[in-house]
mmCIF file of C-alpha atoms and ligand atoms in Angstrom:
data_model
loop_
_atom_site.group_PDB
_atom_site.id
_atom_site.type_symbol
_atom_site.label_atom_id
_atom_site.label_comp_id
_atom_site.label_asym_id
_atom_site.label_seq_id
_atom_site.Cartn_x
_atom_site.Cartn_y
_atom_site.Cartn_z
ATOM 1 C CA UNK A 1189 95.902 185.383 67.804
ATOM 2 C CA UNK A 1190 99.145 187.159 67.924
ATOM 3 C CA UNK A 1191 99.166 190.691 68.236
ATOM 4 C CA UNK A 1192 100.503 192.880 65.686
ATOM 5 C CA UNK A 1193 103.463 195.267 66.861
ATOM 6 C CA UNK A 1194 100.973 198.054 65.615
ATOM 7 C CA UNK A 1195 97.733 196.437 67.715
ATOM 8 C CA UNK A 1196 100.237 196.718 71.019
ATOM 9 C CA UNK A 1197 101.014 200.414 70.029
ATOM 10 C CA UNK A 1198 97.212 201.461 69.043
ATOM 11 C CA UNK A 1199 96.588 200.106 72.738
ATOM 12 C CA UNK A 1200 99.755 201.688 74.523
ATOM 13 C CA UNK A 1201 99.099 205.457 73.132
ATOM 14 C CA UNK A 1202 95.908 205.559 71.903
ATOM 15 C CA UNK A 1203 95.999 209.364 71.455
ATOM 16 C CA UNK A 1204 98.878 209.430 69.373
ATOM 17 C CA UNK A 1205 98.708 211.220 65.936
ATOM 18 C CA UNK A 1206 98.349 208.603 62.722
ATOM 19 C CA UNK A 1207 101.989 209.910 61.087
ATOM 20 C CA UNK A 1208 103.509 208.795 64.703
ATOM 21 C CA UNK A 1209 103.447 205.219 63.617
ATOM 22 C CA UNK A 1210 104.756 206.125 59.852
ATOM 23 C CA UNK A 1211 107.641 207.522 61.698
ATOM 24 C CA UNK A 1212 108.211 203.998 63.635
ATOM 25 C CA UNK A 1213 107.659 201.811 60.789
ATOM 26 C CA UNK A 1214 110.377 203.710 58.900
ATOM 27 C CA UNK A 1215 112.414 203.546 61.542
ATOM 28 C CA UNK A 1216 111.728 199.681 61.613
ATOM 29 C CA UNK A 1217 113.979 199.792 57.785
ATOM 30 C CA UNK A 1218 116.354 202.281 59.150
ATOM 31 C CA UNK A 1219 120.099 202.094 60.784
ATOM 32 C CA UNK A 1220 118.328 202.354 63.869
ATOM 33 C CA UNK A 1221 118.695 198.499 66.274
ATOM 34 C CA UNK A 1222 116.756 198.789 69.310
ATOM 35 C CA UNK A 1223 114.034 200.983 70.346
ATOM 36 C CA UNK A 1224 116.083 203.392 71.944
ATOM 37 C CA UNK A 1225 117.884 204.689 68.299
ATOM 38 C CA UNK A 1226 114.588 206.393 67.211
ATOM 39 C CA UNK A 1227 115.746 209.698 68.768
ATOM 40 C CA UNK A 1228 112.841 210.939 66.991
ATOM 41 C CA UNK A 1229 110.636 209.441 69.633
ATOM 42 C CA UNK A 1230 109.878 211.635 73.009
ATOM 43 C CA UNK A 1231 112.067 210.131 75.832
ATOM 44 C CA UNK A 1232 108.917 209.184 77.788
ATOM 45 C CA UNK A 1233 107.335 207.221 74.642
ATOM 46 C CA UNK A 1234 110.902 205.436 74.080
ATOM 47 C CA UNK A 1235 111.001 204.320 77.470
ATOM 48 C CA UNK A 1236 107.419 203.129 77.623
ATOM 49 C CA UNK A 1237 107.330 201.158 74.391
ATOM 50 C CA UNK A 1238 110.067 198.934 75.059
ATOM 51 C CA UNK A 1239 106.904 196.828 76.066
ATOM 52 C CA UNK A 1240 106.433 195.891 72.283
ATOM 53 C CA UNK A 1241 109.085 193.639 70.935
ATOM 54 C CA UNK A 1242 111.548 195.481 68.273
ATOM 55 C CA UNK A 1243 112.323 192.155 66.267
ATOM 56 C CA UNK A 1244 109.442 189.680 66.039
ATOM 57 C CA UNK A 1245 112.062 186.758 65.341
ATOM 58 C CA UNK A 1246 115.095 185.452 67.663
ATOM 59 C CA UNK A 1247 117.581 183.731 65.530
ATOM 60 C CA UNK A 1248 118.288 180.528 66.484
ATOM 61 C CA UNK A 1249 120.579 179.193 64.276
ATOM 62 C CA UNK A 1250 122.450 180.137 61.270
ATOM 63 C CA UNK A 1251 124.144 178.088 58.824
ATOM 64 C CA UNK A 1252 126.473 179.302 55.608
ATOM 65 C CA UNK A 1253 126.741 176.862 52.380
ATOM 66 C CA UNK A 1254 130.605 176.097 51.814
ATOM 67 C CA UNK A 1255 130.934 178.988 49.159
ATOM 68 C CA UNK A 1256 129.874 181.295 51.226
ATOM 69 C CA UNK A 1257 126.770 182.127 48.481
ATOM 70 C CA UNK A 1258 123.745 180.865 50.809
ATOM 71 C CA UNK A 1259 123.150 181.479 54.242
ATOM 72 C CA UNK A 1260 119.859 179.835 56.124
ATOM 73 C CA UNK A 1261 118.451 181.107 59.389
ATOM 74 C CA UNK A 1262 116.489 179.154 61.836
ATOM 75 C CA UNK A 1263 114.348 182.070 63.588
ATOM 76 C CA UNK A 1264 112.505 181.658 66.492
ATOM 77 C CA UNK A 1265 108.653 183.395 66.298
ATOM 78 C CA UNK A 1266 105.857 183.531 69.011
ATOM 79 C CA UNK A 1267 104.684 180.349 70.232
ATOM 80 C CA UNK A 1268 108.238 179.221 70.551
ATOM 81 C CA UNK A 1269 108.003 177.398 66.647
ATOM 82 C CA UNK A 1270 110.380 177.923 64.051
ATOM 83 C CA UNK A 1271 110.684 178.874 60.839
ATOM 84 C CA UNK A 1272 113.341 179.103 58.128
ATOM 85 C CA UNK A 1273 114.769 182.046 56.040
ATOM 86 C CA UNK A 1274 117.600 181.780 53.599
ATOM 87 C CA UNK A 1275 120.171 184.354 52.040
ATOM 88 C CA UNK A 1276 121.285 184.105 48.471
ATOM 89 C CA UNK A 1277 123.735 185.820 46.361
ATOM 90 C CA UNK A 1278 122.646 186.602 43.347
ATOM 91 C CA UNK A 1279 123.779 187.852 39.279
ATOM 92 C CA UNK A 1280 123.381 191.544 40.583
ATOM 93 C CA UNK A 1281 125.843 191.647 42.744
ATOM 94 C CA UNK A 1282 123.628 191.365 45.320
ATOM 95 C CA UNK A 1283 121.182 189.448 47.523
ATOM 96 C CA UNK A 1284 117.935 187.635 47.490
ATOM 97 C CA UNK A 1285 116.156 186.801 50.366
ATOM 98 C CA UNK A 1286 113.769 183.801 50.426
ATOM 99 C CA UNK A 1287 110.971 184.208 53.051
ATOM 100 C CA UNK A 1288 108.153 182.264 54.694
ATOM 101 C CA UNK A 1289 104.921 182.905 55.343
ATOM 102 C CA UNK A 1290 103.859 180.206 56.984
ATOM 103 C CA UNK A 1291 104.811 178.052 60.343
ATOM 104 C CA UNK A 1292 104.481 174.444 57.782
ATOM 105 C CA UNK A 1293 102.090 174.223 55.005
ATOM 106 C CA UNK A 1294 98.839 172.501 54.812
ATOM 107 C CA UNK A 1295 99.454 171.683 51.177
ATOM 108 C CA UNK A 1296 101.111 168.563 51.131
ATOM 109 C CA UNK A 1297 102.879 168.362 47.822
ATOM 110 C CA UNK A 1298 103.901 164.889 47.463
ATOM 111 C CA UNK A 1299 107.833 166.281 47.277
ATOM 112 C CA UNK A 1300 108.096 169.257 49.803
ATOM 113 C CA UNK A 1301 109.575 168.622 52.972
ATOM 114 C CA UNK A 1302 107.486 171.687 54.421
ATOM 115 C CA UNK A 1303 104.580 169.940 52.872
ATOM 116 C CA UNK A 1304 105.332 166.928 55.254
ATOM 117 C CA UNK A 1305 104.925 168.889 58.813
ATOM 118 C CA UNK A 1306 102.177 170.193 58.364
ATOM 119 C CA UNK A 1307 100.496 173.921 59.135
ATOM 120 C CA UNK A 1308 101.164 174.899 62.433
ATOM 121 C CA UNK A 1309 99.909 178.524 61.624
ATOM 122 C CA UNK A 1310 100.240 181.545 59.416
ATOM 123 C CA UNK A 1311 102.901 184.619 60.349
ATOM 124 C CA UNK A 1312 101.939 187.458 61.029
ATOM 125 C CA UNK A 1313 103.059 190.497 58.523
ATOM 126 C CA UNK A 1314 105.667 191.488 61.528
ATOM 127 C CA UNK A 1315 107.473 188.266 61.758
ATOM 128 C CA UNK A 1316 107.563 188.131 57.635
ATOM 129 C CA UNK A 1317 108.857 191.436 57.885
ATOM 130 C CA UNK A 1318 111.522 190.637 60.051
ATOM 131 C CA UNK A 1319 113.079 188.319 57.910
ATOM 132 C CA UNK A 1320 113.682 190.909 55.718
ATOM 133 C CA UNK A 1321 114.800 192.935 59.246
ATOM 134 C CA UNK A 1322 117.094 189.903 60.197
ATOM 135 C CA UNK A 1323 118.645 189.679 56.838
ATOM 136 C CA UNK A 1324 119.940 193.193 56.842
ATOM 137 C CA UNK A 1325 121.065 193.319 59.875
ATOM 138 C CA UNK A 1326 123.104 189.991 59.518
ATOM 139 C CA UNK A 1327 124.465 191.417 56.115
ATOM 140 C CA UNK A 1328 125.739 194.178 58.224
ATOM 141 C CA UNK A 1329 127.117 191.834 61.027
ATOM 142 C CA UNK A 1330 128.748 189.573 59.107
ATOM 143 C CA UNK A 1331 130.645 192.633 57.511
ATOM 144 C CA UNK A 1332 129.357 190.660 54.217
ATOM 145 C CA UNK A 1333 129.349 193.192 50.569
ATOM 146 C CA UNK A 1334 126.161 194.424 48.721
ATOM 147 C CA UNK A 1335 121.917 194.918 49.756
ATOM 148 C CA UNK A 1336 118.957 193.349 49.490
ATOM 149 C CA UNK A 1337 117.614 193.918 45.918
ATOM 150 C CA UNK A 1338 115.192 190.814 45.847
ATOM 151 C CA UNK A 1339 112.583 188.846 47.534
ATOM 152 C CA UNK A 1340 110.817 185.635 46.815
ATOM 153 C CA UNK A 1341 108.100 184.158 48.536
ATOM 154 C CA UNK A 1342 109.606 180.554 48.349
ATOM 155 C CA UNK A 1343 110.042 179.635 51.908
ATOM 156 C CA UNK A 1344 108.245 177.616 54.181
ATOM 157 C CA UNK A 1345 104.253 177.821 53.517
ATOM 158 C CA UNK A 1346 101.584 178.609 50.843
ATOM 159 C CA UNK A 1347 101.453 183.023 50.915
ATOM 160 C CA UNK A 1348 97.938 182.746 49.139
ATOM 161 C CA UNK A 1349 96.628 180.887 52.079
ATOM 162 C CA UNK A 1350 97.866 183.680 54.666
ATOM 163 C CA UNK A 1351 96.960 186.197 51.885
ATOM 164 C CA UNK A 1352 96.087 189.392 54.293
ATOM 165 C CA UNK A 1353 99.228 189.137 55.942
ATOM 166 C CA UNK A 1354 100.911 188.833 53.066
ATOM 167 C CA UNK A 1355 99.720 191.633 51.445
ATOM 168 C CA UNK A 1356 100.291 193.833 54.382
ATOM 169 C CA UNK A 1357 104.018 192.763 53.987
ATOM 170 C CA UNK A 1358 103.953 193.629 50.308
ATOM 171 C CA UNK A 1359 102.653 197.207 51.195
ATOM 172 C CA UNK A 1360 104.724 197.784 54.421
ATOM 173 C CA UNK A 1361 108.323 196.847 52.548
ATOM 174 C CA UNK A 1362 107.234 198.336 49.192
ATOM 175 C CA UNK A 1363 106.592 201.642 51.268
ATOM 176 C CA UNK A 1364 109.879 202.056 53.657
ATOM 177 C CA UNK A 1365 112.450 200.029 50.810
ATOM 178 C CA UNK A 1366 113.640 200.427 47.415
ATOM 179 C CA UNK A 1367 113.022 197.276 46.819
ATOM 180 C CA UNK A 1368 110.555 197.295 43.656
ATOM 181 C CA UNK A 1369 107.369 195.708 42.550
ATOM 182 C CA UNK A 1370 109.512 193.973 40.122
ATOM 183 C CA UNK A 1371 111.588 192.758 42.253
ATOM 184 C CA UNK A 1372 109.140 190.803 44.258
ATOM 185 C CA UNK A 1373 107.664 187.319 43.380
ATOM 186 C CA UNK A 1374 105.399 185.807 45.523
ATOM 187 C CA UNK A 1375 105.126 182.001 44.830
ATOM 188 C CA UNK A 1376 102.238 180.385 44.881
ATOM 189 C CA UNK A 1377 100.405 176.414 44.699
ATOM 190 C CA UNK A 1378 97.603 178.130 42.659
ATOM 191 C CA UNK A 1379 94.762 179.277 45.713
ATOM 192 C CA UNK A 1380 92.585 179.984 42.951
ATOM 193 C CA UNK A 1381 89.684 182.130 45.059
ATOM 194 C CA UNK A 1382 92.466 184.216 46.221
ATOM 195 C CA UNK A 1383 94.130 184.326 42.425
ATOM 196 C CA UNK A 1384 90.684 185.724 41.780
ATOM 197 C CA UNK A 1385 90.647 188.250 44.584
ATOM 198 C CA UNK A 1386 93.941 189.788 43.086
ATOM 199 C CA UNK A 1387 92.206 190.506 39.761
ATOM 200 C CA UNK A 1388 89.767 192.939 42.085
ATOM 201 C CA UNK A 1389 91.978 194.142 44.955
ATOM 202 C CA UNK A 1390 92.465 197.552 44.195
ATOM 203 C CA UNK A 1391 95.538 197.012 47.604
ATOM 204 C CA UNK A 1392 97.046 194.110 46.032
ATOM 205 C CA UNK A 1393 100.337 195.304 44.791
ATOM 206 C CA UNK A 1394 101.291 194.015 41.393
ATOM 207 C CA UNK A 1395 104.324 192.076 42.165
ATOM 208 C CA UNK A 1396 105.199 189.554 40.522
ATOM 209 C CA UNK A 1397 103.756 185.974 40.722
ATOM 210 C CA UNK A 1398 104.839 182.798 40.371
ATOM 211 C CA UNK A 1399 102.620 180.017 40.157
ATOM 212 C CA UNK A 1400 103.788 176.025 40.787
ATOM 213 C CA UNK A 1401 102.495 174.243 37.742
ATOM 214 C CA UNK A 1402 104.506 171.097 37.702
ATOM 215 C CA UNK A 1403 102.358 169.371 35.220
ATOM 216 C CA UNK A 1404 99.790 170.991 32.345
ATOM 217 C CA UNK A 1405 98.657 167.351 32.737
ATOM 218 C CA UNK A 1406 95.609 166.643 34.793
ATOM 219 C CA UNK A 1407 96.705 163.282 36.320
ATOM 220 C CA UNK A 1408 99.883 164.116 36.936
ATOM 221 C CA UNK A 1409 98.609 167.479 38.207
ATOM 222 C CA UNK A 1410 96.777 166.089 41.192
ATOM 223 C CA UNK A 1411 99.297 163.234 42.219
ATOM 224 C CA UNK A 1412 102.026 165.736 42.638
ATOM 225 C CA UNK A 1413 99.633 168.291 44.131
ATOM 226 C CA UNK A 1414 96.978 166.787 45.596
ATOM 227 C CA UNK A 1415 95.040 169.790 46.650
ATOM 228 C CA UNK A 1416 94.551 170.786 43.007
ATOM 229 C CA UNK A 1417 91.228 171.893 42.348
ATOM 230 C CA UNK A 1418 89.173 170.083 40.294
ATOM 231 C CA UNK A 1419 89.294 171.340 36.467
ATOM 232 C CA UNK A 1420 92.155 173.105 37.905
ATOM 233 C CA UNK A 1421 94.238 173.596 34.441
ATOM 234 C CA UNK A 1422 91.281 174.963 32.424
ATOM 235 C CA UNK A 1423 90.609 177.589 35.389
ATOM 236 C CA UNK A 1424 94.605 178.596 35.917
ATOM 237 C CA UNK A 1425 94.441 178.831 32.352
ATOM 238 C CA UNK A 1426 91.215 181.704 32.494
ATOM 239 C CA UNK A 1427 92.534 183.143 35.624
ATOM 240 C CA UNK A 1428 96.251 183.620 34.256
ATOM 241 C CA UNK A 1429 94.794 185.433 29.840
ATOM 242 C CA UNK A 1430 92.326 187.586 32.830
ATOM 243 C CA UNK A 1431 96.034 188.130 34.692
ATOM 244 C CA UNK A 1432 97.855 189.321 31.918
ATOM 245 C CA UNK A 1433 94.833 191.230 30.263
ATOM 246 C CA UNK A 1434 94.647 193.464 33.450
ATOM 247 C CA UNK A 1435 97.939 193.523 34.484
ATOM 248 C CA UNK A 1436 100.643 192.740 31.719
ATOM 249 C CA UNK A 1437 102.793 194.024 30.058
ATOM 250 C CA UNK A 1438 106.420 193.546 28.172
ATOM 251 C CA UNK A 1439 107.630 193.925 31.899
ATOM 252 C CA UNK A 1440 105.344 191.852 33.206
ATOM 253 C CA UNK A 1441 104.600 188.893 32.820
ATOM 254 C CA UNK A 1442 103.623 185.774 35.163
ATOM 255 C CA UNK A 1443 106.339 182.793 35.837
ATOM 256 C CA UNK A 1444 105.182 178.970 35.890
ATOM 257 C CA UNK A 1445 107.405 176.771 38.175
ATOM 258 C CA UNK A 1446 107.955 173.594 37.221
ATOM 259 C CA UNK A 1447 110.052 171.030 39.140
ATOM 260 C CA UNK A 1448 111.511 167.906 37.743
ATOM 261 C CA UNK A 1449 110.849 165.066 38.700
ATOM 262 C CA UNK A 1450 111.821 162.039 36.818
ATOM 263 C CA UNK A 1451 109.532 159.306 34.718
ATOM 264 C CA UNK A 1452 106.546 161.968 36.284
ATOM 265 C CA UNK A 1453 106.498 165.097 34.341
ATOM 266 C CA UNK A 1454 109.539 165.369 32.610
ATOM 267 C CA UNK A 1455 108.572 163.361 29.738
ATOM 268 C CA UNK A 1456 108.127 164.871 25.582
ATOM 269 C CA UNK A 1457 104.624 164.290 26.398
ATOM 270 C CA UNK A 1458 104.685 166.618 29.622
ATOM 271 C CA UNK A 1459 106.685 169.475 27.826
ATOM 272 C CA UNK A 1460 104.324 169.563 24.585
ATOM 273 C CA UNK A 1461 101.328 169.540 26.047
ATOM 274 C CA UNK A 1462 103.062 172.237 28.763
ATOM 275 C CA UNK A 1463 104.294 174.206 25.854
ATOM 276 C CA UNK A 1464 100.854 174.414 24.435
ATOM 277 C CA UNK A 1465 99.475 175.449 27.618
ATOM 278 C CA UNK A 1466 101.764 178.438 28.153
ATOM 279 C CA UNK A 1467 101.311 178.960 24.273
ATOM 280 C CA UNK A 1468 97.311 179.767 24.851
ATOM 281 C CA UNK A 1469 97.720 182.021 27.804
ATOM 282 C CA UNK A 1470 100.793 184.359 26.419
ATOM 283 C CA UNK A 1471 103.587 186.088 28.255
ATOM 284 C CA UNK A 1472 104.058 183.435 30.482
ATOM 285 C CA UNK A 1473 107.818 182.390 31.214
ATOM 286 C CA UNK A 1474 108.767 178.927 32.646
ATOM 287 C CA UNK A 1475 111.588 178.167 35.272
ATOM 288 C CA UNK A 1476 112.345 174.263 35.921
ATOM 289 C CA UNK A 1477 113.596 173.328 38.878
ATOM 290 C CA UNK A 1478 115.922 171.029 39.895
ATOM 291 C CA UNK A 1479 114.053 168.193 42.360
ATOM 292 C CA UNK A 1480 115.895 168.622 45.736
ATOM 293 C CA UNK A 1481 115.827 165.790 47.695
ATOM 294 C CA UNK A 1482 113.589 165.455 50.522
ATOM 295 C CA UNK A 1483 112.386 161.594 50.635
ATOM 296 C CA UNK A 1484 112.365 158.467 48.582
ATOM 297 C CA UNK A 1485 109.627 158.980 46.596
ATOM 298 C CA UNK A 1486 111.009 160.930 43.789
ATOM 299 C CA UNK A 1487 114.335 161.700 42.038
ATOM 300 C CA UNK A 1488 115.290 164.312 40.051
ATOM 301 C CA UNK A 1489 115.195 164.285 35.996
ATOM 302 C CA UNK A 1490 118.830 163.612 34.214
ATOM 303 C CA UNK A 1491 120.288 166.865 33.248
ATOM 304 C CA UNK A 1492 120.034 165.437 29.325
ATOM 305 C CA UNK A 1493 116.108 165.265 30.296
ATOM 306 C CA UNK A 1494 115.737 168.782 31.799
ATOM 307 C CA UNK A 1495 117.566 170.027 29.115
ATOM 308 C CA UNK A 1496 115.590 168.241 26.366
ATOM 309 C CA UNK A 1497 112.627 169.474 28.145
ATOM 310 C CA UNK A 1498 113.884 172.810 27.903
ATOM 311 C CA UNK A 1499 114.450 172.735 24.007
ATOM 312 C CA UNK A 1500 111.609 171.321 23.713
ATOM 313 C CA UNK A 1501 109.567 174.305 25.180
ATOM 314 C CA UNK A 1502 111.875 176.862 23.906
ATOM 315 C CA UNK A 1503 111.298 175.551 19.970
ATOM 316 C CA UNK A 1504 107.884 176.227 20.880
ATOM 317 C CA UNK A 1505 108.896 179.686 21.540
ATOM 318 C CA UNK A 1506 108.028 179.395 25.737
ATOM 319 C CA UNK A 1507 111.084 181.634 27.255
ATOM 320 C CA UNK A 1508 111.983 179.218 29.473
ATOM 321 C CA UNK A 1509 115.109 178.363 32.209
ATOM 322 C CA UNK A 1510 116.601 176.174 34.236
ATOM 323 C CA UNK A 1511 116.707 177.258 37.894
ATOM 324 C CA UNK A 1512 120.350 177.128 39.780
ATOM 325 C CA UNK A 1513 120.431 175.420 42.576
ATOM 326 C CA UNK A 1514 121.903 177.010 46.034
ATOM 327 C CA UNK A 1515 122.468 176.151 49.559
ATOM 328 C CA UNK A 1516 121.542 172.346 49.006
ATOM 329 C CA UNK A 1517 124.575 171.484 51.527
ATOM 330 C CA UNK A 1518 123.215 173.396 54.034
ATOM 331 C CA UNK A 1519 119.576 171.989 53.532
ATOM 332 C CA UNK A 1520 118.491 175.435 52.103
ATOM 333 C CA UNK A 1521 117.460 174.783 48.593
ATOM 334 C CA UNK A 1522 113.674 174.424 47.009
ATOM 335 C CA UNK A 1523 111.359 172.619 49.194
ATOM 336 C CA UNK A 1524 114.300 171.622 51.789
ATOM 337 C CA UNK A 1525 112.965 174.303 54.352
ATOM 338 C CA UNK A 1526 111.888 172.201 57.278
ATOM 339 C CA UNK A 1527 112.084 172.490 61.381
ATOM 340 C CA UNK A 1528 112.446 169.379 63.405
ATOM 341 C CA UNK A 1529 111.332 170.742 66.121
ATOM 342 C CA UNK A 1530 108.032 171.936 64.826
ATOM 343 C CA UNK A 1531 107.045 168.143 63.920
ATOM 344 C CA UNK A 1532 105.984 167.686 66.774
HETATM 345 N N1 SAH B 1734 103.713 177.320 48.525
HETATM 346 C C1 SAH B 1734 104.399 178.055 47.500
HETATM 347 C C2 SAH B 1734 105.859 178.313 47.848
HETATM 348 C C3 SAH B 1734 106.607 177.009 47.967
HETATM 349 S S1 SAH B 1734 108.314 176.872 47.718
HETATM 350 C C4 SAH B 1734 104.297 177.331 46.176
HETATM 351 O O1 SAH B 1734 103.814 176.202 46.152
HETATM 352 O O2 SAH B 1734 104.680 177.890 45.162
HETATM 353 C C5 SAH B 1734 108.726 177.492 46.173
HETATM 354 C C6 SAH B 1734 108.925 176.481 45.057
HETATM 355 O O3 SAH B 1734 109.764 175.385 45.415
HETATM 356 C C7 SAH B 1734 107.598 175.901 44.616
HETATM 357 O O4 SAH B 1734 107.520 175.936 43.217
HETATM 358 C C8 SAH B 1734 107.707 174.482 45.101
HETATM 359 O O5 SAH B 1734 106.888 173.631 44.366
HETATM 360 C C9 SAH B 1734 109.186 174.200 44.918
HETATM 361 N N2 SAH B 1734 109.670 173.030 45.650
HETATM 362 C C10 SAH B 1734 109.141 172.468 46.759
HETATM 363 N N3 SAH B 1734 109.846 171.383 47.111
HETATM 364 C C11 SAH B 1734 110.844 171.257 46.226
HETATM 365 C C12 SAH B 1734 111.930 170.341 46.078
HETATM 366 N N4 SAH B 1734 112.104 169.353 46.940
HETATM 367 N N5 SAH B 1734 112.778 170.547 45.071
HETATM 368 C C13 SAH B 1734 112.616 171.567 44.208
HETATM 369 N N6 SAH B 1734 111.625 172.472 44.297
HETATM 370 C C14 SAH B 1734 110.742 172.311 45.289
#
């Protein structure tokens, strides 16, 4: 097990006062790029806990899309594995960061190219921090205009399946940034234990969540994603009126991902009985998403079938849109987050 950058410190100065490590974990979001900028350390302490690593992540290699819109970072973690990160403009003006939370993913969706290596292991809350770390500091490096007003949890791995770690994240960036609750969306195959858990845990910060439908369809549920639980629709469909009873409001609401793949679930069939789905539960919104390519096995709905699938849904009264794809020439879109030399 990896130890956390906190673990090393408990261990170095185990006398120190609790609002000493406050004071390093803001520093951790501040100007500040090494250990020796945190002037508000002792000299002695500064010197001493050079013996923790700052950054958690090395990058290895970064790549930028040809408009200059997406940017993808191959980081090196503990272990020597990799993971990937990417950098997106956005409508604010701004940037969105897409992180993972996992070294592969043990889910195998059928069209996932992170599904395809495997789970090599979970990050620790450090090294998904320092994405967010990386990001800023390349923003800065690369001279390159506006901040970091978004983050999704759409990179490599399932965040439900590391769901401590990701939790801590939540807290630790939700504490030292301004980056909001609403602002947040962690994205998510549908772990439904730990779907549960969030309805209970009083630490669990209500971000928002996005869960990966891609059918409202039994069959076509499971052959897309075959860890599906059984009766999996009629318990995401408890879980998510038991979400929004709790939890919602007109500014929240919970997001249903759907990605199109074509002759599977973009059929009139798939988006009525979708639309009737989302129509039980209630403020639920629906983003489709364009099928990146990552194999043979699928292809991506016509743009005349996405869009019928939209009206469809939308006539129903489902708020519903069609997701923009970014960074696909740089291997950075949806589901295109994969390290070769992980496969291993
Ligand atoms: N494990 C999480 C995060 C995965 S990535 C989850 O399942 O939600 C975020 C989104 O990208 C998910 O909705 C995922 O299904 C989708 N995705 C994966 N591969 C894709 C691909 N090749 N094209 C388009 N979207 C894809």
């Amino acid at each position: 097990m990896i130890q956390s950058r906190k673990e090393q410190f408990d261990h170095l100065f185990p006398n120190e006062p609790a609002f000493r490590w406050k004071q390093i974990e803001q520093g951790f979001f501040s100007s500040a790029r090494d250990w020796s900028d945190l002037t508000t350390l002792s000299k002695s302490m500064r010197e001493q806990i050079t013996e923790i690593p700052w950054m958690s992540v090395e990058a290895k290699q970064t790549f930028k899309s040809g408009n200059g819109d997406t940017h993808k970072a191959i980081l090196t973690v503990a272990g020597d594995k990799q993971i990937e990160t990417v950098l997106m403009k956005n409508k604010r003006e701004a940037w969105t960061i897409c992180v993972s939370s996992q070294i592969g993913c043990a889910m195998r969706c059928g069209f996932c190219a992170t599904g395809k290596m495997g789970l090599s292991r979970s990050l620790i809350a450090d090294e998904i921090i320092d994405q967010l770390r990386f990001w800023q500091h390349y923003i800065e490096d690369e001279g390159l205009e506006g901040r970091i007003s978004n983050i999704v949890f759409m990179g490599m791995g399932e965040p439900l399946a590391n769901y401590p770690e990701v939790k801590k994240t939540l807290n630790t960036i939700l504490k030292h940034t301004d980056i909001g609750r609403t602002r947040i969306t962690v994205s998510t195959v549908g772990v439904l234990p730990r779907l549960e858990q969030i309805l209970t845990d009083d630490e669990w910060p209500h971000i928002r969540l996005a869960v990966s439908l891609h059918s409202a369809i039994p069959t076509t549920r499971k052959q897309i994603v075959p860890t599906s639980f059984d009766e999996f629709l009629p318990k995401l469909e408890a879980w998510a009126k038991a979400y929004l009873k709790k939890f919602g409001n007109r500014r929240h609401h919970l997001t249903f991902e759907y990605v199109m793949l074509k002759d599977v679930n973009d059929t009139e069939k798939h988006a009525r009985t979708l639309a009737n789905f989302v129509k039980r539960i209630g403020n639920v919104r629906v983003n489709l998403i364009p099928y990146n390519l990552t194999g043979v096995e699928f292809t991506c709905s016509t743009d005349s079938a996405t869009h019928m699938f939209q009206d469809i849904l939308k006539e129903k009264g489902v708020v519903t849109t069609i997701r923009h794809t970014m960074g696909d020439d740089i291997e950075a879109a949806c589901g295109q987050l994969i390290v070769e030399d992980n496969k291993t």
